[in-house]
mmCIF file of C-alpha atoms in Angstrom:
data_model
loop_
_atom_site.group_PDB
_atom_site.id
_atom_site.type_symbol
_atom_site.label_atom_id
_atom_site.label_comp_id
_atom_site.label_asym_id
_atom_site.label_seq_id
_atom_site.Cartn_x
_atom_site.Cartn_y
_atom_site.Cartn_z
ATOM 1 C CA MET A 1342 83.132 -54.638 -85.040
ATOM 2 C CA VAL A 1343 85.251 -57.360 -83.499
ATOM 3 C CA ASN A 1344 88.955 -56.800 -84.137
ATOM 4 C CA ILE A 1345 91.356 -59.179 -82.398
ATOM 5 C CA GLN A 1346 94.682 -57.476 -81.711
ATOM 6 C CA ASP A 1347 95.718 -59.554 -78.709
ATOM 7 C CA LYS A 1348 95.106 -63.279 -79.199
ATOM 8 C CA SER A 1349 94.969 -63.858 -75.461
ATOM 9 C CA ALA A 1350 91.747 -61.796 -75.507
ATOM 10 C CA CYS A 1351 89.868 -64.328 -77.678
ATOM 11 C CA CYS A 1352 88.818 -67.711 -76.301
ATOM 12 C CA GLY A 1353 87.483 -68.984 -79.638
ATOM 13 C CA CYS A 1354 83.894 -69.484 -78.460
ATOM 14 C CA ALA A 1355 82.532 -68.186 -81.817
ATOM 15 C CA ALA A 1356 79.620 -66.311 -80.229
ATOM 16 C CA CYS A 1357 80.454 -63.320 -82.426
ATOM 17 C CA VAL A 1358 80.441 -65.465 -85.567
ATOM 18 C CA GLN A 1359 77.021 -66.926 -84.806
ATOM 19 C CA VAL A 1360 75.313 -63.688 -83.761
ATOM 20 C CA CYS A 1361 76.284 -61.671 -86.838
ATOM 21 C CA PRO A 1362 73.068 -60.793 -88.770
ATOM 22 C CA LYS A 1363 74.992 -60.413 -92.040
ATOM 23 C CA GLN A 1364 77.075 -63.562 -91.509
ATOM 24 C CA CYS A 1365 80.145 -61.554 -92.441
ATOM 25 C CA ILE A 1366 82.459 -62.902 -89.742
ATOM 26 C CA GLY A 1367 84.686 -65.787 -90.745
ATOM 27 C CA PHE A 1368 86.389 -68.077 -88.243
ATOM 28 C CA ASN A 1369 89.846 -68.793 -89.533
ATOM 29 C CA GLU A 1370 92.653 -70.996 -88.294
ATOM 30 C CA ASP A 1371 95.964 -69.299 -87.544
ATOM 31 C CA ASN A 1372 99.425 -70.840 -87.840
ATOM 32 C CA GLU A 1373 98.966 -72.531 -84.439
ATOM 33 C CA GLY A 1374 95.691 -74.187 -85.419
ATOM 34 C CA PHE A 1375 93.450 -71.978 -83.277
ATOM 35 C CA ARG A 1376 90.472 -70.205 -84.816
ATOM 36 C CA TYR A 1377 89.847 -66.461 -84.617
ATOM 37 C CA PRO A 1378 87.115 -64.217 -86.042
ATOM 38 C CA ALA A 1379 87.809 -62.168 -89.171
ATOM 39 C CA VAL A 1380 85.305 -59.547 -90.336
ATOM 40 C CA ASP A 1381 84.435 -58.826 -93.959
ATOM 41 C CA VAL A 1382 84.541 -55.051 -93.521
ATOM 42 C CA ASP A 1383 82.632 -54.361 -96.738
ATOM 43 C CA ALA A 1384 79.678 -56.462 -95.620
ATOM 44 C CA CYS A 1385 79.666 -55.301 -91.989
ATOM 45 C CA ILE A 1386 76.823 -52.964 -90.969
ATOM 46 C CA ASP A 1387 78.551 -52.014 -87.707
ATOM 47 C CA CYS A 1388 75.644 -53.166 -85.534
ATOM 48 C CA GLY A 1389 77.970 -53.958 -82.633
ATOM 49 C CA LEU A 1390 76.360 -57.302 -81.769
ATOM 50 C CA CYS A 1391 79.652 -59.145 -82.117
ATOM 51 C CA GLU A 1392 81.192 -56.995 -79.408
ATOM 52 C CA LYS A 1393 78.146 -57.222 -77.151
ATOM 53 C CA VAL A 1394 78.204 -61.026 -77.042
ATOM 54 C CA CYS A 1395 81.937 -61.432 -76.458
ATOM 55 C CA PRO A 1396 82.097 -63.255 -73.101
ATOM 56 C CA ILE A 1397 85.568 -61.927 -72.300
ATOM 57 C CA THR A 1398 84.429 -58.311 -72.434
ATOM 58 C CA CYS A 1399 81.254 -58.918 -70.442
ATOM 59 C CA HIS A 1400 82.116 -61.814 -68.136
ATOM 60 C CA LYS A 1401 80.840 -61.927 -64.588
ATOM 61 C CA GLY A 1402 82.800 -62.248 -61.358
ATOM 62 C CA PRO A 1403 83.545 -65.390 -59.319
ATOM 63 C CA ARG A 1404 80.813 -67.225 -57.445
ATOM 64 C CA LYS A 1405 80.707 -69.453 -54.404
ATOM 65 C CA PRO A 1406 79.181 -72.892 -55.029
ATOM 66 C CA VAL A 1407 75.826 -73.899 -53.584
ATOM 67 C CA THR A 1408 77.141 -77.331 -52.634
ATOM 68 C CA VAL A 1409 79.932 -79.754 -53.567
ATOM 69 C CA TYR A 1410 79.893 -83.539 -53.869
ATOM 70 C CA ALA A 1411 82.139 -86.487 -54.495
ATOM 71 C CA ALA A 1412 79.938 -88.651 -56.719
ATOM 72 C CA LYS A 1413 79.852 -91.731 -58.895
ATOM 73 C CA ASN A 1414 77.410 -93.471 -61.171
ATOM 74 C CA ASN A 1415 76.015 -96.679 -59.659
ATOM 75 C CA ASP A 1416 76.382 -98.351 -63.055
ATOM 76 C CA ASP A 1417 79.987 -99.581 -63.148
ATOM 77 C CA VAL A 1418 79.824 -100.246 -66.893
ATOM 78 C CA VAL A 1419 79.013 -96.589 -67.581
ATOM 79 C CA ARG A 1420 81.612 -95.470 -65.074
ATOM 80 C CA GLN A 1421 84.299 -97.561 -66.768
ATOM 81 C CA GLN A 1422 83.503 -95.864 -70.087
ATOM 82 C CA SER A 1423 83.607 -92.406 -68.509
ATOM 83 C CA SER A 1424 86.651 -90.307 -67.654
ATOM 84 C CA SER A 1425 85.786 -90.020 -63.978
ATOM 85 C CA GLY A 1426 82.596 -90.945 -62.115
ATOM 86 C CA GLY A 1427 80.065 -91.077 -64.942
ATOM 87 C CA VAL A 1428 77.933 -88.197 -63.612
ATOM 88 C CA PHE A 1429 77.547 -86.437 -66.962
ATOM 89 C CA THR A 1430 75.893 -89.510 -68.486
ATOM 90 C CA LEU A 1431 73.252 -89.525 -65.749
ATOM 91 C CA LEU A 1432 72.592 -85.819 -66.247
ATOM 92 C CA ALA A 1433 72.314 -86.245 -70.003
ATOM 93 C CA ARG A 1434 70.021 -89.265 -69.765
ATOM 94 C CA GLU A 1435 67.714 -87.400 -67.412
ATOM 95 C CA VAL A 1436 67.365 -84.563 -69.923
ATOM 96 C CA ILE A 1437 66.916 -86.885 -72.909
ATOM 97 C CA SER A 1438 64.328 -89.016 -71.107
ATOM 98 C CA GLY A 1439 62.307 -85.850 -70.499
ATOM 99 C CA GLY A 1440 62.243 -85.028 -74.199
ATOM 100 C CA GLY A 1441 65.195 -82.630 -74.096
ATOM 101 C CA VAL A 1442 68.370 -82.255 -76.127
ATOM 102 C CA VAL A 1443 72.022 -82.486 -75.066
ATOM 103 C CA PHE A 1444 74.992 -80.653 -76.575
ATOM 104 C CA GLY A 1445 78.493 -82.024 -76.122
ATOM 105 C CA ALA A 1446 81.908 -82.594 -77.677
ATOM 106 C CA ALA A 1447 82.395 -85.515 -80.046
ATOM 107 C CA PHE A 1448 85.008 -86.787 -82.476
ATOM 108 C CA ASP A 1449 84.218 -86.293 -86.157
ATOM 109 C CA GLU A 1450 85.254 -88.619 -88.977
ATOM 110 C CA PHE A 1451 88.749 -87.077 -89.017
ATOM 111 C CA TRP A 1452 89.216 -87.541 -85.231
ATOM 112 C CA GLU A 1453 88.994 -83.845 -84.536
ATOM 113 C CA VAL A 1454 86.556 -82.562 -81.934
ATOM 114 C CA VAL A 1455 83.316 -80.785 -82.784
ATOM 115 C CA HIS A 1456 80.213 -79.791 -80.837
ATOM 116 C CA ARG A 1457 77.038 -81.690 -81.684
ATOM 117 C CA TYR A 1458 73.660 -82.353 -80.135
ATOM 118 C CA ALA A 1459 71.771 -85.547 -79.360
ATOM 119 C CA GLU A 1460 68.056 -86.108 -78.928
ATOM 120 C CA ASP A 1461 68.223 -89.814 -78.055
ATOM 121 C CA LEU A 1462 70.209 -92.008 -75.672
ATOM 122 C CA GLU A 1463 72.211 -93.605 -78.477
ATOM 123 C CA GLY A 1464 73.626 -90.238 -79.462
ATOM 124 C CA LEU A 1465 75.051 -89.610 -75.974
ATOM 125 C CA THR A 1466 77.789 -92.219 -76.400
ATOM 126 C CA ALA A 1467 79.868 -89.880 -78.573
ATOM 127 C CA PHE A 1468 79.997 -87.282 -75.764
ATOM 128 C CA MET A 1469 81.491 -89.643 -73.189
ATOM 129 C CA GLY A 1470 85.169 -89.346 -72.269
ATOM 130 C CA SER A 1471 87.643 -86.458 -72.174
ATOM 131 C CA LYS A 1472 88.916 -84.966 -75.421
ATOM 132 C CA TYR A 1473 92.077 -82.940 -74.981
ATOM 133 C CA LEU A 1474 91.908 -80.331 -77.727
ATOM 134 C CA GLN A 1475 89.722 -77.351 -78.573
ATOM 135 C CA SER A 1476 86.395 -78.328 -80.103
ATOM 136 C CA ARG A 1477 84.844 -76.513 -83.053
ATOM 137 C CA ILE A 1478 81.625 -75.019 -81.724
ATOM 138 C CA GLY A 1479 80.041 -74.550 -85.171
ATOM 139 C CA ASP A 1480 76.484 -73.193 -84.917
ATOM 140 C CA SER A 1481 75.717 -74.922 -81.600
ATOM 141 C CA TYR A 1482 74.646 -71.688 -79.877
ATOM 142 C CA LYS A 1483 72.136 -70.939 -82.622
ATOM 143 C CA LYS A 1484 70.808 -74.501 -82.498
ATOM 144 C CA ALA A 1485 70.501 -74.367 -78.706
ATOM 145 C CA GLU A 1486 68.583 -71.104 -78.968
ATOM 146 C CA GLU A 1487 66.189 -72.613 -81.524
ATOM 147 C CA PHE A 1488 65.402 -75.499 -79.166
ATOM 148 C CA LEU A 1489 64.940 -73.186 -76.188
ATOM 149 C CA ARG A 1490 62.567 -70.921 -78.106
ATOM 150 C CA ILE A 1491 60.198 -73.808 -78.755
ATOM 151 C CA GLY A 1492 60.272 -74.768 -75.073
ATOM 152 C CA LYS A 1493 62.601 -77.740 -75.337
ATOM 153 C CA ARG A 1494 64.871 -78.515 -72.417
ATOM 154 C CA VAL A 1495 68.556 -78.099 -73.292
ATOM 155 C CA LEU A 1496 71.669 -79.354 -71.545
ATOM 156 C CA PHE A 1497 74.761 -77.638 -72.921
ATOM 157 C CA SER A 1498 78.162 -78.992 -71.865
ATOM 158 C CA GLY A 1499 81.589 -77.606 -72.701
ATOM 159 C CA THR A 1500 84.588 -75.706 -71.405
ATOM 160 C CA PRO A 1501 83.933 -72.693 -69.154
ATOM 161 C CA CYS A 1502 84.577 -70.267 -72.027
ATOM 162 C CA GLN A 1503 82.134 -72.146 -74.273
ATOM 163 C CA VAL A 1504 79.453 -72.017 -71.584
ATOM 164 C CA ALA A 1505 80.126 -68.302 -71.081
ATOM 165 C CA GLY A 1506 79.937 -67.826 -74.857
ATOM 166 C CA LEU A 1507 76.508 -69.460 -74.975
ATOM 167 C CA LYS A 1508 75.240 -67.349 -72.082
ATOM 168 C CA SER A 1509 76.457 -64.156 -73.777
ATOM 169 C CA PHE A 1510 75.045 -65.212 -77.139
ATOM 170 C CA LEU A 1511 71.558 -65.863 -75.724
ATOM 171 C CA ARG A 1512 71.456 -62.507 -73.887
ATOM 172 C CA LYS A 1513 68.667 -63.798 -71.643
ATOM 173 C CA ASP A 1514 68.080 -66.604 -69.185
ATOM 174 C CA TYR A 1515 65.955 -69.610 -70.081
ATOM 175 C CA ASP A 1516 64.342 -71.779 -67.416
ATOM 176 C CA GLU A 1517 64.800 -74.826 -69.638
ATOM 177 C CA LEU A 1518 68.563 -74.342 -70.053
ATOM 178 C CA LEU A 1519 71.057 -76.294 -67.943
ATOM 179 C CA THR A 1520 74.757 -75.615 -68.458
ATOM 180 C CA VAL A 1521 77.568 -77.940 -67.408
ATOM 181 C CA GLU A 1522 81.225 -76.957 -67.603
ATOM 182 C CA VAL A 1523 84.284 -79.158 -67.200
ATOM 183 C CA ILE A 1524 87.210 -78.281 -64.960
ATOM 184 C CA CYS A 1525 89.576 -77.033 -67.651
ATOM 185 C CA HIS A 1526 93.373 -76.914 -67.594
ATOM 186 C CA GLY A 1527 93.432 -75.352 -71.059
ATOM 187 C CA VAL A 1528 92.811 -76.402 -74.659
ATOM 188 C CA PRO A 1529 95.672 -77.719 -76.826
ATOM 189 C CA SER A 1530 96.002 -76.896 -80.500
ATOM 190 C CA PRO A 1531 93.868 -78.910 -82.953
ATOM 191 C CA LEU A 1532 96.741 -78.555 -85.433
ATOM 192 C CA VAL A 1533 99.144 -80.325 -83.075
ATOM 193 C CA TRP A 1534 96.643 -83.136 -82.534
ATOM 194 C CA ARG A 1535 95.984 -83.410 -86.270
ATOM 195 C CA THR A 1536 99.694 -83.710 -86.955
ATOM 196 C CA TYR A 1537 100.251 -86.086 -84.052
ATOM 197 C CA ILE A 1538 97.689 -88.680 -85.116
ATOM 198 C CA LYS A 1539 98.938 -88.483 -88.699
ATOM 199 C CA ASP A 1540 102.498 -89.148 -87.537
ATOM 200 C CA ILE A 1541 101.623 -92.144 -85.388
ATOM 201 C CA SER A 1542 98.986 -93.794 -87.585
ATOM 202 C CA ILE A 1543 100.586 -93.202 -91.024
ATOM 203 C CA ASP A 1544 98.100 -94.830 -93.430
ATOM 204 C CA GLN A 1545 96.142 -96.816 -90.846
ATOM 205 C CA ASN A 1546 92.465 -96.074 -90.405
ATOM 206 C CA ILE A 1547 91.809 -95.081 -86.800
ATOM 207 C CA SER A 1548 88.697 -96.604 -85.266
ATOM 208 C CA GLU A 1549 89.009 -95.457 -81.635
ATOM 209 C CA VAL A 1550 90.694 -92.718 -79.616
ATOM 210 C CA ASN A 1551 90.586 -92.836 -75.836
ATOM 211 C CA PHE A 1552 92.521 -90.182 -73.928
ATOM 212 C CA ARG A 1553 91.477 -91.644 -70.582
ATOM 213 C CA SER A 1554 91.567 -95.443 -70.731
ATOM 214 C CA LYS A 1555 90.970 -96.964 -67.289
ATOM 215 C CA ARG A 1556 92.102 -100.427 -68.316
ATOM 216 C CA GLU A 1557 94.650 -100.496 -65.506
ATOM 217 C CA SER A 1558 93.526 -97.628 -63.303
ATOM 218 C CA TRP A 1559 91.573 -94.372 -63.130
ATOM 219 C CA LYS A 1560 94.551 -92.648 -61.541
ATOM 220 C CA ARG A 1561 97.079 -94.225 -63.920
ATOM 221 C CA TYR A 1562 95.073 -93.709 -67.078
ATOM 222 C CA SER A 1563 96.457 -94.346 -70.542
ATOM 223 C CA VAL A 1564 96.117 -92.910 -74.030
ATOM 224 C CA VAL A 1565 94.819 -95.633 -76.338
ATOM 225 C CA ILE A 1566 94.419 -95.368 -80.112
ATOM 226 C CA ARG A 1567 93.196 -98.291 -82.210
ATOM 227 C CA SER A 1568 92.650 -99.164 -85.827
ATOM 228 C CA LYS A 1569 90.126 -101.756 -86.920
ATOM 229 C CA ASP A 1570 92.888 -104.341 -87.114
ATOM 230 C CA ARG A 1571 95.129 -103.594 -84.139
ATOM 231 C CA LYS A 1572 96.103 -101.321 -81.282
ATOM 232 C CA ILE A 1573 98.227 -98.468 -82.636
ATOM 233 C CA LEU A 1574 99.129 -96.949 -79.284
ATOM 234 C CA ASP A 1575 98.731 -97.692 -75.577
ATOM 235 C CA GLN A 1576 100.787 -95.406 -73.313
ATOM 236 C CA PRO A 1577 100.456 -94.089 -69.770
ATOM 237 C CA PHE A 1578 99.560 -90.400 -69.993
ATOM 238 C CA TYR A 1579 102.839 -89.361 -68.351
ATOM 239 C CA GLU A 1580 104.848 -91.112 -71.114
ATOM 240 C CA ASN A 1581 102.767 -90.026 -74.100
ATOM 241 C CA PRO A 1582 104.414 -87.148 -76.066
ATOM 242 C CA TYR A 1583 101.139 -85.393 -76.891
ATOM 243 C CA MET A 1584 99.983 -85.446 -73.262
ATOM 244 C CA LYS A 1585 103.424 -84.415 -71.986
ATOM 245 C CA GLY A 1586 103.392 -81.412 -74.307
ATOM 246 C CA PHE A 1587 99.856 -80.570 -73.219
ATOM 247 C CA LEU A 1588 100.697 -80.805 -69.514
ATOM 248 C CA SER A 1589 103.842 -78.725 -70.098
ATOM 249 C CA ASP A 1590 101.594 -75.994 -71.581
ATOM 250 C CA ILE A 1591 103.653 -75.467 -74.743
ATOM 251 C CA TYR A 1592 100.715 -75.490 -77.177
ATOM 252 C CA LEU A 1593 97.697 -74.211 -75.299
ATOM 253 C CA ARG A 1594 95.502 -71.483 -76.745
ATOM 254 C CA PRO A 1595 96.932 -68.070 -75.691
ATOM 255 C CA SER A 1596 93.724 -67.140 -73.843
ATOM 256 C CA CYS A 1597 94.146 -70.198 -71.599
ATOM 257 C CA HIS A 1598 97.089 -68.466 -69.947
ATOM 258 C CA ALA A 1599 94.807 -65.578 -68.960
ATOM 259 C CA CYS A 1600 91.448 -67.327 -68.572
ATOM 260 C CA SER A 1601 88.525 -65.061 -67.710
ATOM 261 C CA PHE A 1602 86.256 -67.883 -66.574
ATOM 262 C CA LYS A 1603 87.746 -69.316 -63.408
ATOM 263 C CA SER A 1604 85.998 -69.699 -60.027
ATOM 264 C CA GLY A 1605 82.553 -70.308 -61.496
ATOM 265 C CA SER A 1606 82.466 -67.034 -63.419
ATOM 266 C CA SER A 1607 81.263 -68.725 -66.621
ATOM 267 C CA GLY A 1608 77.727 -68.781 -65.245
ATOM 268 C CA SER A 1609 77.419 -72.578 -65.435
ATOM 269 C CA ASP A 1610 74.890 -74.422 -63.312
ATOM 270 C CA ILE A 1611 77.229 -77.353 -62.605
ATOM 271 C CA THR A 1612 80.996 -77.879 -62.786
ATOM 272 C CA LEU A 1613 82.246 -81.436 -63.328
ATOM 273 C CA GLY A 1614 85.710 -82.936 -63.096
ATOM 274 C CA ASP A 1615 87.827 -85.660 -61.545
ATOM 275 C CA PHE A 1616 88.027 -85.650 -57.778
ATOM 276 C CA TRP A 1617 91.778 -86.058 -57.619
ATOM 277 C CA GLY A 1618 92.836 -86.824 -54.050
ATOM 278 C CA VAL A 1619 89.485 -88.256 -52.999
ATOM 279 C CA GLU A 1620 91.306 -91.137 -51.256
ATOM 280 C CA ASN A 1621 92.683 -88.648 -48.741
ATOM 281 C CA TYR A 1622 89.213 -87.538 -47.649
ATOM 282 C CA LEU A 1623 86.936 -90.494 -48.435
ATOM 283 C CA PRO A 1624 89.209 -93.558 -48.600
ATOM 284 C CA LYS A 1625 86.344 -96.052 -48.485
ATOM 285 C CA PHE A 1626 84.543 -94.231 -51.308
ATOM 286 C CA ASP A 1627 87.519 -94.494 -53.670
ATOM 287 C CA ASP A 1628 87.769 -97.767 -55.611
ATOM 288 C CA ASP A 1629 90.087 -96.399 -58.356
ATOM 289 C CA LYS A 1630 87.307 -96.729 -60.937
ATOM 290 C CA GLY A 1631 86.617 -92.984 -61.022
ATOM 291 C CA VAL A 1632 85.057 -90.407 -58.722
ATOM 292 C CA SER A 1633 83.637 -87.127 -59.969
ATOM 293 C CA ALA A 1634 83.892 -83.755 -58.308
ATOM 294 C CA VAL A 1635 80.450 -82.158 -58.663
ATOM 295 C CA ILE A 1636 80.349 -78.437 -57.931
ATOM 296 C CA VAL A 1637 76.774 -77.153 -57.931
ATOM 297 C CA ASN A 1638 76.675 -73.437 -58.719
ATOM 298 C CA THR A 1639 72.942 -72.704 -58.920
ATOM 299 C CA GLU A 1640 69.660 -73.803 -57.407
ATOM 300 C CA ARG A 1641 68.657 -75.119 -60.837
ATOM 301 C CA GLY A 1642 71.709 -77.352 -60.833
ATOM 302 C CA ARG A 1643 71.056 -78.505 -57.287
ATOM 303 C CA VAL A 1644 67.515 -79.621 -58.093
ATOM 304 C CA LEU A 1645 68.702 -81.721 -61.018
ATOM 305 C CA ILE A 1646 71.630 -83.298 -59.151
ATOM 306 C CA GLU A 1647 69.356 -84.191 -56.236
ATOM 307 C CA SER A 1648 66.965 -85.950 -58.625
ATOM 308 C CA LEU A 1649 69.621 -88.362 -59.906
ATOM 309 C CA ASN A 1650 70.384 -91.850 -58.635
ATOM 310 C CA LEU A 1651 73.953 -90.963 -57.662
ATOM 311 C CA ASP A 1652 76.197 -92.402 -55.008
ATOM 312 C CA LYS A 1653 77.431 -89.131 -53.523
ATOM 313 C CA ARG A 1654 79.040 -87.615 -50.460
ATOM 314 C CA ASP A 1655 79.168 -84.009 -49.260
ATOM 315 C CA VAL A 1656 82.692 -82.580 -49.448
ATOM 316 C CA SER A 1657 84.308 -79.167 -49.161
ATOM 317 C CA TYR A 1658 85.188 -77.026 -52.143
ATOM 318 C CA GLU A 1659 88.690 -76.595 -50.685
ATOM 319 C CA ASN A 1660 89.309 -80.352 -50.854
ATOM 320 C CA VAL A 1661 88.337 -80.431 -54.534
ATOM 321 C CA LEU A 1662 90.448 -77.348 -55.255
ATOM 322 C CA LYS A 1663 93.599 -78.967 -53.822
ATOM 323 C CA GLY A 1664 93.576 -81.554 -56.605
ATOM 324 C CA ASN A 1665 92.169 -79.204 -59.242
ATOM 325 C CA PRO A 1666 93.991 -75.853 -59.073
ATOM 326 C CA SER A 1667 92.694 -75.124 -62.588
ATOM 327 C CA LEU A 1668 89.398 -74.234 -60.940
ATOM 328 C CA GLU A 1669 90.964 -70.917 -59.972
ATOM 329 C CA GLU A 1670 94.345 -70.657 -61.703
ATOM 330 C CA SER A 1671 95.249 -70.178 -65.364
ATOM 331 C CA ALA A 1672 98.046 -72.270 -66.827
ATOM 332 C CA LYS A 1673 101.418 -70.539 -66.584
ATOM 333 C CA ILE A 1674 102.981 -69.804 -69.960
ATOM 334 C CA PRO A 1675 106.459 -71.266 -70.637
ATOM 335 C CA LEU A 1676 107.061 -68.498 -73.196
ATOM 336 C CA ARG A 1677 110.562 -69.472 -74.315
ATOM 337 C CA TYR A 1678 109.689 -73.110 -74.955
ATOM 338 C CA ARG A 1679 106.355 -72.237 -76.500
ATOM 339 C CA ASN A 1680 108.156 -69.969 -78.966
ATOM 340 C CA ILE A 1681 110.707 -72.683 -79.739
ATOM 341 C CA PHE A 1682 107.940 -75.183 -80.421
ATOM 342 C CA TRP A 1683 106.016 -72.898 -82.794
ATOM 343 C CA SER A 1684 109.174 -71.865 -84.659
ATOM 344 C CA GLN A 1685 109.183 -75.277 -86.365
ATOM 345 C CA PRO A 1686 106.589 -77.464 -88.099
ATOM 346 C CA SER A 1687 104.357 -79.330 -85.664
ATOM 347 C CA SER A 1688 105.198 -83.038 -85.292
ATOM 348 C CA VAL A 1689 105.902 -85.727 -82.714
ATOM 349 C CA ASP A 1690 109.603 -85.010 -83.182
ATOM 350 C CA ALA A 1691 108.997 -81.293 -82.581
ATOM 351 C CA ILE A 1692 107.252 -82.044 -79.296
ATOM 352 C CA THR A 1693 110.062 -84.366 -78.227
ATOM 353 C CA LYS A 1694 112.763 -81.878 -79.215
ATOM 354 C CA VAL A 1695 111.193 -79.023 -77.294
ATOM 355 C CA LEU A 1696 110.651 -81.167 -74.215
ATOM 356 C CA SER A 1697 114.335 -82.167 -74.366
ATOM 357 C CA LYS A 1698 115.371 -78.494 -74.566
ATOM 358 C CA MET A 1699 113.494 -77.529 -71.442
ATOM 359 C CA LYS A 1700 115.469 -76.919 -68.280
ATOM 360 C CA PRO A 1701 116.503 -80.147 -66.570
ATOM 361 C CA GLY A 1702 113.616 -81.441 -64.566
ATOM 362 C CA PHE A 1703 111.033 -78.998 -66.010
ATOM 363 C CA VAL A 1704 108.946 -81.645 -67.759
ATOM 364 C CA ARG A 1705 109.450 -84.050 -64.896
ATOM 365 C CA LYS A 1706 108.263 -81.317 -62.535
ATOM 366 C CA CYS A 1707 105.108 -80.792 -64.626
ATOM 367 C CA ILE A 1708 104.327 -84.503 -64.666
ATOM 368 C CA VAL A 1709 105.106 -84.990 -60.980
ATOM 369 C CA LYS A 1710 102.871 -82.014 -60.182
ATOM 370 C CA VAL A 1711 99.989 -83.635 -62.060
ATOM 371 C CA MET A 1712 100.679 -87.019 -60.489
ATOM 372 C CA ASN A 1713 100.687 -85.403 -57.057
ATOM 373 C CA PHE A 1714 97.352 -83.756 -57.849
ATOM 374 C CA ILE A 1715 95.862 -87.147 -58.623
ATOM 375 C CA ARG A 1716 97.571 -88.669 -55.562
ATOM 376 C CA MET A 1717 99.188 -91.596 -57.332
ATOM 377 C CA ARG A 1718 101.171 -92.323 -54.182
ATOM 378 C CA ARG A 1719 99.187 -93.130 -51.091
#
């Protein structure tokens, strides 16, 4: 049976929870807000399925991509609503228009992130835009399997560990399955986010959360939170406390500091992210409205990408990697400051206090590093 002793060895994909034939594995939040499996020993029949589907224990090695593109959606309205170049929306629409189903991350009514599926174009809107916290996967793997078994085409999008979790859960390949992972720096704590929005909104009813507002610029994006009556918050990402804490790595999931799914090892067909630094390689292609890095890992992914009406250019993987080191590197753990942060109740003040305790220039160094990756200075 699954028995988590080292929290860095559990990515929270919930494959074990969903595969259990006796449904005797709970998925409980710890004091940091991350969920981990807990087995009801009395109900367990010791079948071993939970261990067999754990993607960390059976993950595959790194892969070289088939091809790499800088790409953008020709529809500027869609691109403006997207975090980068709007490629995911084109992929999702292609699958939906062919009668398929798309799984993605969406905000729920409490502004936490959950995985859902959509079978129509209207439902895709909720999946657009980056969401910087760990999503609750729920029973998405089981639902995806049900669709695949009846021959329905499925596009499953998520973090590399979530894609790897689905692949392990299914235990077989399906021709109708397309998997898309995001370039992932790491997932922050849902508890921190929950506390953060409570602190800043007080009793106001939130109507919109946008981690990547392009109102001024793709490269200089802002965090925007609105209520029905007014704008609650509008801050550049490098000034926002939640984003500063996230980029300083003080409340990432422990497994993110030892990620098993770098360099394409999740098994995904396509990897999507921002092409930070595109202006250095394709200056005429960059209009500061968003350009996606599209890393095609399989022939299946290549066929689908080639079928889309994308404005794209061939680029090298090395050029994408320069602006996205998270493709191959896990986030370094600032252990002392992480421990200081979690020794007190989570709040905006707690984030600010910990950031102020860090060595002079540490936070600035983190932010400057990110700003250099996105080439804010030409």
